[in-house]
Amino acid sequence: MYQRPSPVPQLHTGHPRLARPAGAGAHDPEQVHLSFAGPGAYAVTWVTHPLDDDSLAAADVSAAQHRQAAADAAGLEAGSLEGADAVDATAANRKHKHKHRKRRRSCVDVENAGTRSVVQYGIKEGDYTFTVESPEPVACYASGAYLSGAIHRAYFGAGLEGPLPHNTTIFYRVGDPDRSWSKEFSFRTAPLVGAASLPYRLGLIGDLGQSDHSLSTLDHVEVTQPASIILTGDLSYADGYQPRWDAWGRMVAPFTSRQPWHYCVGNHEIELTDGREDFLSYLTRFHFPYRSCGSESKLYYSYEEAGAHIVMLGSYVAYDRASPQYAWLLRDLAAVDRARTPWVVVVQHAPWYNSNYAHQGEGDAMKESMEELLYQYGVDFVFSGHVHAYERHHPVFRGELDDCAPVHINIGDGGNKEGPDSKYYPQPKYSAFREPSYGHGTLDLVDETHAEWRWHRNQDDGPDTADYVNVVRDPACKTKRGATLAALQLQLEQGAAAGKLPEAPQQQAQQGRARGGGWARWLWRWGLSG
């Protein structure tokens, strides 16, 4: 049985890059986060703490104390937490138990605080041509004694003001005009979707966490300057200690306020809320453009950026061939216009190809269900996390080298608290490069047929590259893939005639659950099975 190396300590929530700024007011926006919200439109999310306003106080115990009540935050005892989190939880519990409380605060109090969600923006610094106010109430969630505060979300470029101009620097601020504005932020809008918008650079991070290694990864992202970030799951490693979500939001805010970040769900996004396992924190805090792509779930969706069609899949929601996710993926890939978006990128948390001892087999059932679909529609790259090491594979399909298959890359080395996964099996023929070091990656889509992948290791300076591959799309691959799939179908038919029937998808999923461990219960609980 694989034993992971010793974990690295998480940064204290009071670290300068994680803490709420000294003197911050109850209505001062924090954790500002951009994401795509359709053609020419962006969603911006931020957090305020209106119940910290003394003028709105309605109970003896402040919301700030509730947010710090760590053990109550997810039904956890201080002894189940680690390091600084356990210390914070013990102190918070002591305050919580000895402070008389007239009435426990709730999200109803947050919603009744009457705070507004407004974004002002323009194309000149300090000159805000447009003002957009969200008609929706603020979001909020509670977990034990933890109260999230007000989670604001507004959209710009999606209303009567019209889409934002492409390739343009936008200056903006968010807040409540009656109470407080944020400082000014800026970002550059994406180019018009289409092959003519190439070259374009995407950034890839997995399993980021909140450690010194996480900060190093972000510092390296500052140097490589991708236009947007894809995070392959396992964001904050809060693991039920809800103040960690706030700390993580502050840690990444210098980036998320000036470039869109998008996520696929990881196993560490599964938490306990009042004794029930769910994705509540993850799904409430972030915007997911799922409706615009025809998905019925925030746990799987797609969007287009420059010359790429990007698909986020859910490793912890049903994926068998009878599932809604599979049906959606089939529709989504079939509708891709390769003349408009020549590159197709798929992201999921649990890797399908992995020569590391860690998390062996956890992606097998999903691979059995969906790999043929990705191959059929010519997916170019499949990015994963989960395994805390870097590994790039040669193009591979059904365990065999195939120049027309996707390139699978595991990038779960962003800086998590659990330490690197350093034990490997003998290197299989489809594994091209592997190393248990922290880092991030950049994918340069050069033109319609050429892309360049680089892995940037944290111990290297600046933009130095520890691994590189040039990928060339072969127009003849569509015919070759058709021939491969036809041969596979013939093989299955001959096997059926001989009485050797392939396993049913449900049998494959059951075997995957047995191999993958306890996380796979998510396929069948919480209403997520197909």
PDB file of C-alpha atoms in Angstrom, residues 23 56 63 77 233 243 353 356 411 504 517 529:
ATOM      1  CA  GLY A  23      -8.781  47.791   9.063  1.00  0.00           C
ATOM      2  CA  LEU A  56     -26.697  45.939  11.697  1.00  0.00           C
ATOM      3  CA  ALA A  63     -20.654  36.965  12.520  1.00  0.00           C
ATOM      4  CA  GLU A  77     -13.351  18.775  16.642  1.00  0.00           C
ATOM      5  CA  GLY A 233      -9.646  20.480  -8.895  1.00  0.00           C
ATOM      6  CA  PRO A 243     -12.264  29.921   7.085  1.00  0.00           C
ATOM      7  CA  TYR A 353      -3.368   7.344 -17.165  1.00  0.00           C
ATOM      8  CA  ASN A 356       2.350   6.744  -9.820  1.00  0.00           C
ATOM      9  CA  ILE A 411      -0.601  18.478 -13.259  1.00  0.00           C
ATOM     10  CA  ALA A 504     -21.659  -3.553 -19.044  1.00  0.00           C
ATOM     11  CA  GLY A 517     -11.997   3.634  -2.688  1.00  0.00           C
ATOM     12  CA  SER A 529     -26.090   8.935 -10.120  1.00  0.00           C
TER      13      SER A 529
END
